[in-house]
Amino acid sequence: MSSKGVLIMFLCFIVVVTCLSVKSEAQLQVGFYGSTCRDAELIVYQEVRKGFLNNKGIAAGLLRLHFHDCFVRGCDGSVLIDSTSDNVAEKDSPANNPSLRGFDIIDNAKARLESVCKGVVSCADIVAFAARDSVVLTRGIGYKVPAGRRDGRVSLVLDTPTNLPFPTSNLDALTKLFKSKGLTQEEMITLSGSHTIGRSHCTAFSKRLYNFSSTTPQDPSLDPAYAAILKKQCPPGNNPDLVVQMNPSSPNTFDSGYYTDILKSRGLLTSDQTLNSTANTANQVKCNAFEPYQWKRKFAAAMVKMGKLDVLTGTAGEIRLKCRVPN
């Protein structure tokens, strides 16, 4: 191995050790339901697995559901609440509708849990468990999920624009947003790897294909051969129903193909390819691409950290009886 390769491996190792040193907040505990609803995590896993066997794409949907829940008002299950006649909820934001999926899986898990442990397991914890299970089912690394979150009662569409990244976000915008949530740039790059599974609507990146700028119709940072393929899948017109795989070579496998694509200028979204825009972040992309196991370990640690964002615990919030409606 070249000296450069050895250096990359060493730097990757240092980052992994740092990330894995993160400890859970005291108010969240691994095995939180051990004495109150012993089979809680098993029941959630069974429902996620059932949904996954029916539609493998649901894993990416559930992972994204957890991310969008935590970044808006904290990990409180507010993304699950339905809109009403006098309130438009988070889930109906353009950032979430129609792209968010997996609500039915959460509903099914909650119904089963209520039948055996009424009023015990929060919707917010179900979402966190389901995200972890989705990683496992797509061949990622399993991790222990500290639980004890309680459910919020508020869900506002106006909270979403400033708290969720856009598919057109550049590196600076992404770094600042994640920093505002207590997450580092390295953790942002690590968590972005969730795009290794799932799909994207053509409308999220069509500007890169047809209307990039007044002088350049096509984004020059996008591989021309890949752009030609995307144009066949996403013709002009911004049809909101058209979707493509985020990582075409292995769309249902939690691997480092996402980072390999970025190195080949095949990151689908602007917010993906921008990770390769500085020497420092490009090195991190290479690290994740060439050391997939270490990236998976970093991802697990970052997910645990993200899952603690602004949680409600103790007597704050409530335990919803139905995830779509506050008690």
Coordinates of C-alpha atoms in Angstrom, one line a residue:
M1 CA 0.0 0.0 0.0
S2 CA 1.3 3.5 -0.8
S3 CA 2.2 6.0 1.9
K4 CA -0.8 8.1 0.9
G5 CA -3.1 5.1 1.3
V6 CA -1.7 4.4 4.8
L7 CA -2.3 8.0 5.7
I8 CA -5.9 7.9 4.6
M9 CA -6.5 4.7 6.7
F10 CA -4.9 6.3 9.8
L11 CA -7.0 9.5 9.5
C12 CA -10.1 7.4 9.0
F13 CA -9.3 5.4 12.1
I14 CA -8.8 8.5 14.2
V15 CA -12.2 9.9 13.1
V16 CA -13.9 6.6 14.0
V17 CA -12.5 6.4 17.5
T18 CA -13.6 10.0 18.0
C19 CA -17.1 9.4 16.9
L20 CA -17.5 6.2 18.9
S21 CA -16.6 8.0 22.1
V22 CA -19.9 9.8 22.0
K23 CA -22.0 8.8 25.0
S24 CA -25.8 8.8 25.4
E25 CA -27.5 11.5 27.3
A26 CA -28.4 10.4 30.8
Q27 CA -32.2 10.9 30.2
L28 CA -32.1 8.4 27.3
Q29 CA -31.3 4.8 28.2
V30 CA -30.5 1.7 26.2
G31 CA -33.1 -0.9 27.1
F32 CA -35.5 1.8 28.4
Y33 CA -38.5 -0.5 28.0
G34 CA -36.9 -3.5 29.5
S35 CA -39.3 -3.6 32.5
T36 CA -42.3 -1.8 31.0
C37 CA -42.6 -3.3 27.5
R38 CA -40.0 -5.9 27.1
D39 CA -40.7 -6.8 23.4
A40 CA -41.0 -3.2 22.2
E41 CA -38.0 -3.2 20.0
L42 CA -38.7 -6.7 18.7
I43 CA -42.3 -5.7 17.7
V44 CA -41.0 -2.6 15.8
Y45 CA -38.4 -4.7 14.0
Q46 CA -41.0 -7.2 13.0
E47 CA -43.2 -4.5 11.5
V48 CA -40.2 -2.9 9.7
R49 CA -39.1 -6.2 8.3
K50 CA -42.6 -7.0 7.1
G51 CA -42.7 -3.7 5.3
F52 CA -39.2 -4.2 3.9
L53 CA -40.0 -7.6 2.5
N54 CA -43.0 -6.1 0.7
N55 CA -41.1 -3.0 -0.5
K56 CA -37.3 -2.7 0.0
G57 CA -37.5 1.1 -0.6
I58 CA -39.3 1.5 2.7
A59 CA -36.0 1.3 4.6
A60 CA -34.8 4.5 3.1
G61 CA -38.1 6.1 3.8
L62 CA -38.0 5.2 7.5
L63 CA -34.4 6.4 7.8
R64 CA -35.3 9.7 6.3
L65 CA -38.4 9.9 8.5
H66 CA -36.2 9.9 11.6
F67 CA -33.8 12.5 10.2
H68 CA -36.7 14.9 9.3
D69 CA -38.3 14.3 12.7
C70 CA -35.1 15.1 14.7
F71 CA -34.2 18.2 12.7
V72 CA -37.5 19.9 13.2
R73 CA -38.4 20.5 16.9
G74 CA -36.1 17.6 18.0
C75 CA -36.8 13.9 18.0
D76 CA -40.4 14.2 19.2
G77 CA -42.5 12.4 16.6
S78 CA -43.9 15.7 15.4
V79 CA -43.3 14.7 11.8
L80 CA -46.0 12.0 12.2
I81 CA -48.8 14.4 13.2
D82 CA -51.5 14.9 10.5
S83 CA -52.6 18.3 9.4
T84 CA -56.1 19.6 10.5
S85 CA -58.5 22.1 9.2
D86 CA -56.8 24.9 11.2
N87 CA -53.1 23.7 11.1
V88 CA -50.8 22.5 8.3
A89 CA -48.3 20.1 9.9
E90 CA -44.7 19.3 9.1
K91 CA -45.5 16.3 7.0
D92 CA -47.3 18.4 4.4
S93 CA -44.3 20.7 3.8
P94 CA -42.9 20.6 0.3
A95 CA -39.8 19.1 1.9
N96 CA -41.8 16.2 3.1
N97 CA -44.8 15.7 0.9
P98 CA -44.9 13.6 -1.2
S99 CA -41.4 12.3 -0.6
L100 CA -41.6 11.1 3.0
R101 CA -42.6 7.4 3.4
G102 CA -43.1 4.8 6.1
F103 CA -46.0 6.4 8.1
D104 CA -48.0 3.2 7.7
I105 CA -45.2 1.1 9.2
I106 CA -45.0 3.3 12.2
D107 CA -48.8 3.1 12.6
N108 CA -48.7 -0.7 12.4
A109 CA -46.0 -0.9 15.1
K110 CA -47.8 1.5 17.3
A111 CA -51.1 -0.4 17.1
R112 CA -49.3 -3.6 18.1
L113 CA -47.5 -1.9 21.0
E114 CA -50.7 -0.3 22.3
S115 CA -52.3 -3.8 22.3
V116 CA -49.7 -5.2 24.7
C117 CA -48.3 -2.1 26.4
K118 CA -50.9 0.6 26.3
G119 CA -49.6 4.1 26.7
V120 CA -46.0 3.1 27.2
V121 CA -43.9 3.3 24.0
S122 CA -43.6 6.7 22.4
C123 CA -44.0 7.4 18.7
A124 CA -40.7 9.2 18.7
D125 CA -38.9 6.1 20.0
I126 CA -40.7 3.9 17.4
V127 CA -39.3 6.1 14.7
A128 CA -35.8 5.9 16.1
F129 CA -36.0 2.1 16.4
A130 CA -37.4 1.8 12.9
A131 CA -34.5 3.8 11.5
R132 CA -31.9 1.5 13.1
D133 CA -33.8 -1.5 11.9
S134 CA -33.8 -0.1 8.3
V135 CA -30.0 0.2 8.4
V136 CA -29.7 -3.4 9.6
L137 CA -32.1 -4.8 7.0
T138 CA -30.1 -3.1 4.2
R139 CA -26.8 -4.6 5.5
G140 CA -25.6 -1.8 7.6
I141 CA -24.3 -2.1 11.2
G142 CA -26.7 -2.4 14.0
Y143 CA -26.5 -0.2 17.0
K144 CA -28.1 0.2 20.4
V145 CA -30.7 3.0 20.5
P146 CA -31.0 4.9 23.7
A147 CA -34.8 5.4 24.3
G148 CA -37.1 7.3 26.6
R149 CA -38.2 10.0 24.2
R150 CA -41.6 11.4 24.7
D151 CA -43.9 12.8 22.0
G152 CA -44.5 16.4 21.2
R153 CA -47.9 17.9 20.7
V154 CA -47.0 20.6 18.1
S155 CA -46.3 20.2 14.4
L156 CA -46.0 23.3 12.2
V157 CA -45.3 23.5 8.5
L158 CA -43.5 26.8 9.0
D159 CA -40.8 25.1 11.1
T160 CA -39.5 23.0 8.1
P161 CA -37.9 25.5 5.7
T162 CA -35.2 26.7 8.1
N163 CA -34.5 23.3 9.7
L164 CA -34.2 20.9 6.8
P165 CA -31.5 20.9 4.1
F166 CA -32.5 21.5 0.5
P167 CA -31.3 19.2 -2.4
T168 CA -29.7 22.3 -3.8
S169 CA -27.8 23.2 -0.6
N170 CA -24.1 23.8 -1.0
L171 CA -21.4 22.7 1.4
D172 CA -21.4 25.9 3.5
A173 CA -25.2 25.8 3.9
L174 CA -25.1 22.2 4.9
T175 CA -22.3 22.7 7.4
K176 CA -24.0 25.6 9.0
L177 CA -27.3 23.8 9.3
F178 CA -25.8 20.7 10.9
K179 CA -23.7 22.9 13.2
S180 CA -26.9 24.5 14.4
K181 CA -28.0 21.0 15.5
G182 CA -24.8 20.3 17.3
L183 CA -23.4 18.1 14.6
T184 CA -20.0 18.5 13.0
Q185 CA -19.1 18.8 9.3
E186 CA -17.6 15.3 9.5
E187 CA -20.9 14.0 11.0
M188 CA -22.8 15.7 8.2
I189 CA -20.7 14.0 5.6
T190 CA -21.1 10.7 7.4
L191 CA -24.9 11.0 7.8
S192 CA -25.2 12.1 4.1
G193 CA -24.2 8.5 3.3
S194 CA -27.8 7.5 4.1
H195 CA -28.4 8.5 0.4
T196 CA -26.7 5.2 -0.5
I197 CA -30.2 3.7 -0.3
G198 CA -33.6 5.0 -1.6
R199 CA -34.7 7.3 -4.4
S200 CA -35.1 10.9 -5.3
H201 CA -37.8 12.7 -7.3
C202 CA -36.6 14.1 -10.6
T203 CA -37.7 17.6 -9.5
A204 CA -35.0 17.6 -6.8
F205 CA -32.2 17.8 -9.4
S206 CA -33.7 18.6 -12.8
K207 CA -32.1 22.0 -12.7
R208 CA -28.7 20.3 -12.9
L209 CA -29.8 18.7 -16.2
Y210 CA -31.7 21.5 -18.0
N211 CA -31.4 24.9 -16.4
F212 CA -28.2 25.1 -14.4
S213 CA -27.4 28.7 -15.4
S214 CA -27.9 31.3 -18.1
T215 CA -24.7 30.2 -19.9
T216 CA -24.5 26.5 -18.9
P217 CA -27.7 24.4 -19.3
Q218 CA -26.1 21.4 -17.6
D219 CA -24.2 21.3 -14.3
P220 CA -20.5 21.0 -15.2
S221 CA -19.8 19.1 -12.0
L222 CA -22.1 16.3 -13.1
D223 CA -20.6 13.4 -15.1
P224 CA -21.9 13.9 -18.7
A225 CA -22.5 10.2 -19.3
Y226 CA -24.5 10.0 -16.0
A227 CA -26.4 13.2 -17.0
A228 CA -27.4 11.5 -20.3
I229 CA -28.8 8.6 -18.4
L230 CA -30.7 10.8 -16.0
K231 CA -32.2 12.8 -18.9
K232 CA -33.8 9.6 -20.2
Q233 CA -35.3 8.9 -16.8
C234 CA -36.2 12.5 -16.2
P235 CA -37.3 14.3 -19.4
P236 CA -38.0 18.0 -19.3
G237 CA -41.3 19.0 -17.7
N238 CA -40.7 18.4 -14.0
N239 CA -43.2 15.6 -13.7
P240 CA -43.6 15.3 -9.8
D241 CA -44.2 11.5 -10.1
L242 CA -40.9 10.5 -11.7
V243 CA -38.2 9.1 -9.4
V244 CA -34.7 7.6 -9.8
Q245 CA -32.5 5.6 -7.5
M246 CA -30.0 7.6 -5.4
N247 CA -27.3 4.9 -5.9
P248 CA -28.2 2.9 -9.0
S249 CA -25.6 0.2 -8.6
S250 CA -27.0 -1.0 -5.2
P251 CA -30.1 1.0 -4.3
N252 CA -31.2 -1.3 -1.5
T253 CA -27.8 -2.0 0.1
F254 CA -26.3 0.1 2.8
D255 CA -22.8 0.3 1.3
S256 CA -20.3 3.1 0.5
G257 CA -21.3 3.3 -3.2
Y258 CA -22.7 6.7 -2.5
Y259 CA -19.2 8.1 -1.8
T260 CA -17.8 6.2 -4.8
D261 CA -20.4 7.9 -7.0
I262 CA -19.4 11.3 -5.6
L263 CA -15.7 10.7 -6.5
K264 CA -16.9 9.9 -10.0
S265 CA -18.9 13.1 -10.2
R266 CA -22.1 11.1 -10.0
G267 CA -23.6 12.5 -6.9
L268 CA -27.3 12.8 -7.7
L269 CA -28.2 16.0 -5.8
T270 CA -26.3 19.2 -5.6
S271 CA -26.1 18.6 -1.8
D272 CA -24.4 15.3 -2.6
Q273 CA -21.8 16.4 -5.1
T274 CA -20.9 19.4 -3.0
L275 CA -19.3 17.2 -0.4
N276 CA -16.4 16.9 -2.9
S277 CA -15.9 20.6 -3.3
T278 CA -13.0 21.2 -0.9
A279 CA -9.8 19.3 -0.2
N280 CA -10.8 18.5 3.3
T281 CA -14.3 17.2 2.6
A282 CA -13.0 15.4 -0.5
N283 CA -10.6 13.5 1.7
Q284 CA -13.5 12.5 4.0
V285 CA -15.5 11.3 1.0
K286 CA -12.5 9.2 0.0
C287 CA -12.1 7.9 3.5
N288 CA -15.7 6.7 3.6
A289 CA -15.5 5.3 0.0
F290 CA -12.3 3.2 0.7
E291 CA -13.1 2.2 4.3
P292 CA -16.8 1.2 4.2
Y293 CA -16.8 -0.7 7.5
Q294 CA -15.3 2.3 9.4
W295 CA -17.9 4.6 7.7
K296 CA -20.7 2.3 8.9
R297 CA -19.3 2.5 12.4
K298 CA -19.2 6.3 12.2
F299 CA -22.7 6.3 10.8
A300 CA -24.0 4.3 13.7
A301 CA -22.4 6.7 16.2
A302 CA -23.7 9.8 14.4
M303 CA -27.2 8.3 14.3
V304 CA -27.2 7.9 18.1
K305 CA -26.0 11.5 18.5
M306 CA -28.6 12.8 16.1
G307 CA -31.3 10.8 17.9
K308 CA -30.7 12.9 21.1
L309 CA -31.5 16.2 19.5
D310 CA -33.8 18.3 21.7
V311 CA -35.6 15.2 23.1
L312 CA -38.5 15.5 25.5
T313 CA -38.1 13.2 28.5
G314 CA -39.5 12.7 32.0
T315 CA -42.9 14.4 32.2
A316 CA -42.4 16.6 29.2
G317 CA -44.6 16.0 26.2
E318 CA -46.8 12.8 26.2
I319 CA -47.0 9.3 25.0
R320 CA -49.4 9.5 22.1
L321 CA -52.0 6.7 21.8
K322 CA -52.1 7.3 18.0
C323 CA -49.0 8.7 16.3
R324 CA -50.9 10.8 13.9
V325 CA -52.9 12.7 16.5
P326 CA -51.9 14.3 19.8
N327 CA -53.8 13.0 22.8

